[in-house]
mmCIF file of C-alpha atoms and ligand atoms in Angstrom:
data_model
loop_
_atom_site.group_PDB
_atom_site.id
_atom_site.type_symbol
_atom_site.label_atom_id
_atom_site.label_comp_id
_atom_site.label_asym_id
_atom_site.label_seq_id
_atom_site.Cartn_x
_atom_site.Cartn_y
_atom_site.Cartn_z
ATOM 1 C CA MET A 15 28.890 11.471 -1.920
ATOM 2 C CA LYS A 16 27.847 8.471 0.196
ATOM 3 C CA SER A 17 27.150 5.067 -1.417
ATOM 4 C CA ILE A 18 23.497 4.956 -2.383
ATOM 5 C CA LEU A 19 23.237 1.199 -1.829
ATOM 6 C CA GLU A 20 23.746 1.943 1.869
ATOM 7 C CA ALA A 21 21.092 4.678 1.953
ATOM 8 C CA PRO A 22 18.357 3.912 4.523
ATOM 9 C CA PHE A 23 15.694 4.423 1.840
ATOM 10 C CA ILE A 24 17.222 1.652 -0.327
ATOM 11 C CA VAL A 25 17.955 -0.700 2.588
ATOM 12 C CA ASP A 26 14.463 -0.270 4.109
ATOM 13 C CA MET A 27 12.797 -0.696 0.730
ATOM 14 C CA THR A 28 14.625 -3.896 -0.250
ATOM 15 C CA ARG A 29 13.978 -5.354 3.226
ATOM 16 C CA ALA A 30 10.264 -4.522 3.013
ATOM 17 C CA LEU A 31 9.981 -6.051 -0.482
ATOM 18 C CA ASP A 32 11.781 -9.198 0.655
ATOM 19 C CA ASN A 33 9.468 -9.466 3.651
ATOM 20 C CA MET A 34 6.359 -9.003 1.513
ATOM 21 C CA TYR A 35 7.583 -11.667 -0.913
ATOM 22 C CA SER A 36 8.278 -14.048 2.003
ATOM 23 C CA HIS A 37 4.705 -13.571 3.210
ATOM 24 C CA GLY A 38 3.456 -14.849 -0.139
ATOM 25 C CA TRP A 39 1.782 -11.574 -1.001
ATOM 26 C CA ASP A 40 3.805 -10.848 -4.148
ATOM 27 C CA GLU A 41 3.940 -13.812 -6.476
ATOM 28 C CA ARG A 42 5.940 -13.312 -9.684
ATOM 29 C CA ASN A 43 5.882 -9.531 -10.359
ATOM 30 C CA GLY A 44 2.844 -8.964 -8.124
ATOM 31 C CA GLY A 45 2.656 -5.829 -6.014
ATOM 32 C CA ASN A 46 4.268 -2.410 -6.106
ATOM 33 C CA VAL A 47 5.523 0.053 -3.509
ATOM 34 C CA SER A 48 6.402 3.737 -3.602
ATOM 35 C CA VAL A 49 7.843 5.967 -0.888
ATOM 36 C CA MET A 50 8.064 9.758 -0.927
ATOM 37 C CA LEU A 51 11.627 10.743 -0.026
ATOM 38 C CA ASP A 52 13.193 13.735 1.684
ATOM 39 C CA PRO A 53 15.038 15.673 -1.080
ATOM 40 C CA ALA A 54 17.808 16.710 1.357
ATOM 41 C CA GLU A 55 18.439 13.068 2.268
ATOM 42 C CA VAL A 56 18.458 11.995 -1.396
ATOM 43 C CA ALA A 57 20.999 14.754 -2.155
ATOM 44 C CA GLU A 58 23.463 13.080 0.251
ATOM 45 C CA TYR A 59 23.596 10.124 -2.152
ATOM 46 C CA LEU A 60 22.803 11.527 -5.602
ATOM 47 C CA ASP A 61 23.438 14.600 -7.737
ATOM 48 C CA THR A 62 19.754 15.496 -8.047
ATOM 49 C CA SER A 63 20.465 17.980 -10.855
ATOM 50 C CA LEU A 64 21.371 15.054 -13.118
ATOM 51 C CA VAL A 65 18.298 13.682 -14.932
ATOM 52 C CA LEU A 66 18.990 10.298 -16.585
ATOM 53 C CA ARG A 67 15.704 9.993 -18.479
ATOM 54 C CA ARG A 68 12.379 11.775 -18.701
ATOM 55 C CA ILE A 69 9.406 9.411 -18.509
ATOM 56 C CA PRO A 70 5.953 10.803 -19.394
ATOM 57 C CA MET A 71 3.138 10.149 -16.933
ATOM 58 C CA THR A 72 -0.346 9.148 -18.152
ATOM 59 C CA PHE A 73 -1.853 11.934 -16.027
ATOM 60 C CA ALA A 74 -0.574 14.935 -14.074
ATOM 61 C CA GLU A 75 -0.804 15.468 -10.315
ATOM 62 C CA PRO A 76 0.227 19.117 -9.826
ATOM 63 C CA ALA A 77 0.024 18.848 -6.015
ATOM 64 C CA LEU A 78 3.072 16.543 -6.077
ATOM 65 C CA ASP A 79 5.182 18.482 -8.588
ATOM 66 C CA GLY A 80 8.834 18.364 -7.471
ATOM 67 C CA LYS A 81 8.341 15.434 -5.054
ATOM 68 C CA ILE A 82 10.847 12.566 -5.189
ATOM 69 C CA PHE A 83 9.805 8.901 -4.939
ATOM 70 C CA ILE A 84 11.525 5.565 -4.789
ATOM 71 C CA VAL A 85 9.297 3.100 -6.648
ATOM 72 C CA THR A 86 9.323 -0.522 -7.802
ATOM 73 C CA GLY A 87 9.774 -1.210 -11.517
ATOM 74 C CA THR A 88 7.132 -2.577 -13.857
ATOM 75 C CA GLY A 89 7.407 -6.335 -14.378
ATOM 76 C CA LYS A 90 10.011 -6.639 -11.612
ATOM 77 C CA TYR A 91 9.963 -9.390 -8.988
ATOM 78 C CA PHE A 92 10.095 -8.277 -5.327
ATOM 79 C CA LYS A 93 12.291 -11.259 -4.471
ATOM 80 C CA ASN A 94 15.064 -9.937 -6.737
ATOM 81 C CA ALA A 95 15.206 -6.349 -5.450
ATOM 82 C CA LYS A 96 17.785 -7.044 -2.743
ATOM 83 C CA TYR A 97 20.179 -8.634 -5.248
ATOM 84 C CA ASP A 98 19.970 -5.826 -7.807
ATOM 85 C CA PRO A 99 18.265 -2.726 -6.389
ATOM 86 C CA ALA A 100 19.344 -0.515 -9.310
ATOM 87 C CA ALA A 101 17.558 -2.653 -11.934
ATOM 88 C CA ASN A 102 14.424 -3.346 -9.897
ATOM 89 C CA LEU A 103 13.874 0.088 -8.333
ATOM 90 C CA GLY A 104 13.971 3.681 -9.512
ATOM 91 C CA ILE A 105 14.129 7.119 -7.948
ATOM 92 C CA VAL A 106 12.034 9.660 -9.840
ATOM 93 C CA ARG A 107 11.120 13.323 -9.363
ATOM 94 C CA LEU A 108 7.825 14.641 -10.702
ATOM 95 C CA ALA A 109 8.210 17.697 -12.943
ATOM 96 C CA GLU A 110 6.207 19.927 -15.303
ATOM 97 C CA GLY A 111 3.200 20.031 -13.011
ATOM 98 C CA GLY A 112 3.474 16.280 -12.382
ATOM 99 C CA ALA A 113 3.152 15.346 -16.070
ATOM 100 C CA VAL A 114 6.705 13.984 -16.350
ATOM 101 C CA ALA A 115 8.827 11.736 -14.113
ATOM 102 C CA GLU A 116 12.539 12.567 -14.142
ATOM 103 C CA LEU A 117 14.622 9.451 -13.523
ATOM 104 C CA LEU A 118 17.422 10.248 -11.046
ATOM 105 C CA TRP A 119 18.583 6.690 -10.314
ATOM 106 C CA GLY A 120 17.752 3.056 -11.100
ATOM 107 C CA PHE A 121 15.722 1.201 -13.771
ATOM 108 C CA THR A 122 19.185 0.452 -15.188
ATOM 109 C CA ASP A 123 17.922 -2.060 -17.766
ATOM 110 C CA GLY A 124 15.791 0.574 -19.487
ATOM 111 C CA GLY A 125 12.670 -0.166 -17.438
ATOM 112 C CA LYS A 126 10.225 2.186 -15.790
ATOM 113 C CA PHE A 127 7.987 2.485 -12.764
ATOM 114 C CA THR A 128 5.089 0.147 -11.968
ATOM 115 C CA SER A 129 2.013 0.222 -14.187
ATOM 116 C CA GLU A 130 0.089 1.139 -11.034
ATOM 117 C CA PHE A 131 1.985 4.418 -10.593
ATOM 118 C CA PRO A 132 -1.221 6.437 -11.359
ATOM 119 C CA ALA A 133 -2.995 4.797 -8.382
ATOM 120 C CA HIS A 134 0.096 5.406 -6.229
ATOM 121 C CA ILE A 135 0.525 9.061 -7.126
ATOM 122 C CA MET A 136 -3.174 9.878 -6.754
ATOM 123 C CA SER A 137 -3.234 8.045 -3.405
ATOM 124 C CA HIS A 138 -0.079 9.875 -2.225
ATOM 125 C CA ALA A 139 -1.765 13.200 -3.002
ATOM 126 C CA VAL A 140 -4.903 12.299 -1.017
ATOM 127 C CA ALA A 141 -2.995 10.775 1.912
ATOM 128 C CA LEU A 142 -0.596 13.735 2.111
ATOM 129 C CA ALA A 143 -3.522 16.168 2.190
ATOM 130 C CA LYS A 144 -4.925 14.153 5.141
ATOM 131 C CA SER A 145 -1.623 13.874 7.024
ATOM 132 C CA PRO A 146 1.677 15.727 6.491
ATOM 133 C CA ASP A 147 3.525 12.649 7.863
ATOM 134 C CA HIS A 148 2.278 10.435 5.029
ATOM 135 C CA ARG A 149 5.065 8.771 2.929
ATOM 136 C CA VAL A 150 4.220 5.238 1.728
ATOM 137 C CA VAL A 151 1.805 3.589 -0.722
ATOM 138 C CA MET A 152 2.008 -0.223 -0.687
ATOM 139 C CA HIS A 153 0.115 -2.607 -2.968
ATOM 140 C CA CYS A 154 0.183 -6.398 -2.721
ATOM 141 C CA HIS A 155 -1.881 -9.568 -3.146
ATOM 142 C CA PRO A 156 -2.538 -11.081 0.312
ATOM 143 C CA THR A 157 -4.243 -14.445 -0.195
ATOM 144 C CA ASN A 158 -6.946 -14.284 2.467
ATOM 145 C CA ILE A 159 -8.002 -10.702 1.750
ATOM 146 C CA ILE A 160 -8.478 -11.712 -1.888
ATOM 147 C CA ALA A 161 -10.282 -14.938 -0.898
ATOM 148 C CA MET A 162 -12.674 -12.950 1.293
ATOM 149 C CA THR A 163 -13.745 -10.845 -1.696
ATOM 150 C CA PHE A 164 -15.275 -14.019 -3.218
ATOM 151 C CA VAL A 165 -17.407 -15.075 -0.254
ATOM 152 C CA HIS A 166 -18.215 -11.813 1.562
ATOM 153 C CA SER A 167 -20.285 -8.804 0.558
ATOM 154 C CA LEU A 168 -18.136 -5.974 -0.861
ATOM 155 C CA ASP A 169 -19.893 -3.387 1.305
ATOM 156 C CA SER A 170 -16.960 -1.610 2.988
ATOM 157 C CA ARG A 171 -18.629 -1.406 6.369
ATOM 158 C CA GLU A 172 -19.790 -5.042 6.438
ATOM 159 C CA PHE A 173 -16.384 -6.244 5.174
ATOM 160 C CA THR A 174 -14.523 -4.231 7.821
ATOM 161 C CA VAL A 175 -16.766 -5.062 10.778
ATOM 162 C CA ASP A 176 -16.482 -8.792 10.062
ATOM 163 C CA ILE A 177 -12.679 -8.423 10.069
ATOM 164 C CA TRP A 178 -12.811 -6.321 13.271
ATOM 165 C CA ARG A 179 -14.670 -9.246 14.896
ATOM 166 C CA THR A 180 -11.926 -11.789 14.110
ATOM 167 C CA CYS A 181 -9.372 -10.580 16.650
ATOM 168 C CA THR A 182 -9.016 -7.706 19.136
ATOM 169 C CA GLU A 183 -6.049 -6.175 17.342
ATOM 170 C CA CYS A 184 -7.919 -5.275 14.139
ATOM 171 C CA LEU A 185 -10.087 -2.440 15.519
ATOM 172 C CA VAL A 186 -7.083 -1.137 17.466
ATOM 173 C CA VAL A 187 -4.854 -1.009 14.365
ATOM 174 C CA PHE A 188 -7.369 0.217 11.768
ATOM 175 C CA PRO A 189 -10.344 1.952 13.419
ATOM 176 C CA ASP A 190 -10.763 3.897 10.157
ATOM 177 C CA GLY A 191 -11.644 0.575 8.462
ATOM 178 C CA ILE A 192 -11.060 -0.763 4.971
ATOM 179 C CA ASN A 193 -12.771 0.581 1.867
ATOM 180 C CA VAL A 194 -13.599 -2.026 -0.768
ATOM 181 C CA LEU A 195 -13.761 -1.450 -4.522
ATOM 182 C CA PRO A 196 -15.491 -3.886 -6.893
ATOM 183 C CA TRP A 197 -13.321 -5.667 -9.475
ATOM 184 C CA MET A 198 -11.914 -3.145 -11.952
ATOM 185 C CA LEU A 199 -9.226 -3.318 -14.614
ATOM 186 C CA CYS A 200 -5.883 -2.544 -12.968
ATOM 187 C CA GLY A 201 -3.120 -0.304 -14.335
ATOM 188 C CA THR A 202 -5.598 2.369 -15.462
ATOM 189 C CA ASN A 203 -6.151 5.966 -14.434
ATOM 190 C CA GLU A 204 -9.787 5.004 -13.613
ATOM 191 C CA ILE A 205 -8.794 2.560 -10.863
ATOM 192 C CA GLY A 206 -6.314 5.188 -9.641
ATOM 193 C CA VAL A 207 -9.066 7.785 -9.308
ATOM 194 C CA ALA A 208 -11.370 5.309 -7.502
ATOM 195 C CA THR A 209 -8.562 4.212 -5.158
ATOM 196 C CA ALA A 210 -7.571 7.783 -4.295
ATOM 197 C CA GLU A 211 -11.218 8.703 -3.668
ATOM 198 C CA ALA A 212 -11.516 5.708 -1.311
ATOM 199 C CA MET A 213 -8.286 6.762 0.461
ATOM 200 C CA LYS A 214 -10.054 9.917 1.625
ATOM 201 C CA THR A 215 -11.834 7.941 4.358
ATOM 202 C CA ALA A 216 -9.489 4.989 5.096
ATOM 203 C CA ARG A 217 -5.785 4.058 4.940
ATOM 204 C CA MET A 218 -6.528 0.716 3.263
ATOM 205 C CA VAL A 219 -8.428 0.010 0.047
ATOM 206 C CA VAL A 220 -9.210 -3.516 -1.179
ATOM 207 C CA TRP A 221 -9.436 -4.250 -4.889
ATOM 208 C CA ALA A 222 -11.855 -7.192 -5.124
ATOM 209 C CA GLN A 223 -10.330 -10.337 -6.671
ATOM 210 C CA HIS A 224 -6.959 -8.563 -6.875
ATOM 211 C CA GLY A 225 -5.370 -7.269 -3.651
ATOM 212 C CA ILE A 226 -5.004 -4.357 -1.276
ATOM 213 C CA TYR A 227 -3.543 -0.841 -1.061
ATOM 214 C CA GLY A 228 -2.193 0.536 2.199
ATOM 215 C CA THR A 229 -0.847 3.973 3.062
ATOM 216 C CA GLY A 230 1.234 5.134 5.997
ATOM 217 C CA LYS A 231 4.059 7.235 7.371
ATOM 218 C CA ASP A 232 6.726 4.565 6.931
ATOM 219 C CA LEU A 233 7.192 1.078 5.491
ATOM 220 C CA ASP A 234 6.867 -0.694 8.853
ATOM 221 C CA GLU A 235 3.599 1.001 9.739
ATOM 222 C CA THR A 236 2.093 0.396 6.301
ATOM 223 C CA PHE A 237 3.235 -3.240 6.244
ATOM 224 C CA GLY A 238 1.779 -3.663 9.754
ATOM 225 C CA LEU A 239 -1.609 -2.334 8.653
ATOM 226 C CA ILE A 240 -1.852 -4.801 5.768
ATOM 227 C CA GLU A 241 -0.415 -7.612 7.914
ATOM 228 C CA THR A 242 -3.132 -7.080 10.526
ATOM 229 C CA ALA A 243 -5.943 -6.910 7.943
ATOM 230 C CA GLU A 244 -4.623 -10.081 6.303
ATOM 231 C CA LYS A 245 -4.493 -11.839 9.701
ATOM 232 C CA GLY A 246 -8.148 -10.924 10.273
ATOM 233 C CA ALA A 247 -9.085 -12.128 6.785
ATOM 234 C CA GLU A 248 -7.210 -15.395 7.381
ATOM 235 C CA ILE A 249 -9.193 -16.043 10.563
ATOM 236 C CA TYR A 250 -12.406 -15.124 8.727
ATOM 237 C CA MET A 251 -11.622 -17.597 5.945
ATOM 238 C CA LYS A 252 -10.582 -20.344 8.397
ATOM 239 C CA THR A 253 -13.878 -20.020 10.295
ATOM 240 C CA PHE A 254 -16.136 -19.274 7.310
ATOM 241 C CA GLY A 255 -18.738 -22.017 6.846
ATOM 242 C CA HIS A 256 -18.111 -23.443 10.323
ATOM 243 C CA PRO A 257 -20.724 -23.096 13.075
ATOM 244 C CA ILE A 258 -19.746 -19.893 14.957
ATOM 245 C CA LEU A 259 -20.187 -20.542 18.675
ATOM 246 C CA GLN A 260 -18.874 -17.150 19.846
ATOM 247 C CA THR A 261 -17.418 -13.984 18.373
ATOM 248 C CA ILE A 262 -16.359 -10.450 19.309
ATOM 249 C CA THR A 263 -19.748 -8.783 19.904
ATOM 250 C CA ASP A 264 -20.712 -5.153 19.268
ATOM 251 C CA ASP A 265 -20.443 -4.584 23.041
ATOM 252 C CA ASN A 266 -16.933 -6.050 22.971
ATOM 253 C CA LEU A 267 -15.977 -3.728 20.086
ATOM 254 C CA ARG A 268 -17.189 -0.786 22.224
ATOM 255 C CA GLU A 269 -15.029 -2.100 25.080
ATOM 256 C CA ILE A 270 -12.014 -2.155 22.730
ATOM 257 C CA GLU A 271 -12.717 1.481 21.780
ATOM 258 C CA ALA A 272 -12.785 2.491 25.445
ATOM 259 C CA GLY A 273 -9.879 0.281 26.499
ATOM 260 C CA PHE A 274 -7.497 1.364 23.731
ATOM 261 C CA GLY A 275 -8.723 4.924 23.250
ATOM 262 C CA VAL A 276 -9.606 4.342 19.589
ATOM 263 C CA LYS A 277 -12.771 5.392 17.793
ATOM 264 C CA ALA A 278 -14.343 3.183 15.131
ATOM 265 C CA ARG A 279 -15.234 4.949 11.910
ATOM 266 C CA GLU A 280 -18.289 7.139 12.499
ATOM 267 C CA GLY A 281 -21.526 5.183 12.098
ATOM 268 C CA TRP A 282 -19.844 1.799 11.483
ATOM 269 C CA LEU A 283 -20.753 0.243 14.854
ATOM 270 C CA ASP A 284 -24.443 -0.133 15.720
HETATM 271 O O1 LIG B 304 2.651 -4.847 -10.486
HETATM 272 O O2 LIG B 304 0.364 -6.030 -8.789
HETATM 273 O O3 LIG B 304 -1.519 -4.620 -9.924
HETATM 274 C C1 LIG B 304 1.853 -5.964 -10.560
HETATM 275 C C2 LIG B 304 0.559 -5.706 -9.925
HETATM 276 C C3 LIG B 304 -0.461 -4.996 -10.706
HETATM 277 ZN ZN1 LIG B 305 -1.649 -6.010 -8.130
#
């Protein structure tokens, strides 16, 4: 059996968490990440017939029964994951129709997965139904995205189009846009249901006055999505309240569509 601390799924995860922390998106224990793993790859590092603990879920997602995830622990700090992956992360397999998580590795101090696991699992199910390549759900607290939810309308289309206008890259990277949810209590099944519903039409969902969810096929792609949205929000916040002398116009957005071969979400450009 190979050493699990050298497994690409541990190395990539700890690097991503470190990077997110360095960006200032994950103060204290803020944020949570989960990645759906390939069972054959996990079996190179772990005896997957050995269940360390059975952790009940607060809801069941039958579509993901049997799937294996690496996930951040509740109350854990992203900045510490690289120093002690086994205490800060866990590998779990959903069982009994998704009602139970079987712990295969990690959470060595008796901990468990993030309190936002319902939102992650429900979002994984929706994203996987949209794309078989889907693997990652990433949640964090990017400062400018959150700031924008105080001064901008929470209409998803208006929020997105104003970010698209901040720099050329935004429409290219997320033509499907960002869906925005009003403030809701986090850690609940209700916010999980609302987030998963919103994931049906976009890969990013903003939680007003809280943060953002991103989904993607790997950690780099998902990080890049959020990074680009946060860049747009930063420019929005830096220019907000200043006289705007020029911007990316609707005609320019159409030029970006043609030039990059992307298509803005149906009906979102005039
Ligand atoms: O895990 O970010 O939304 C801490 C959080 C809760
Ligand atoms: Zn959060």
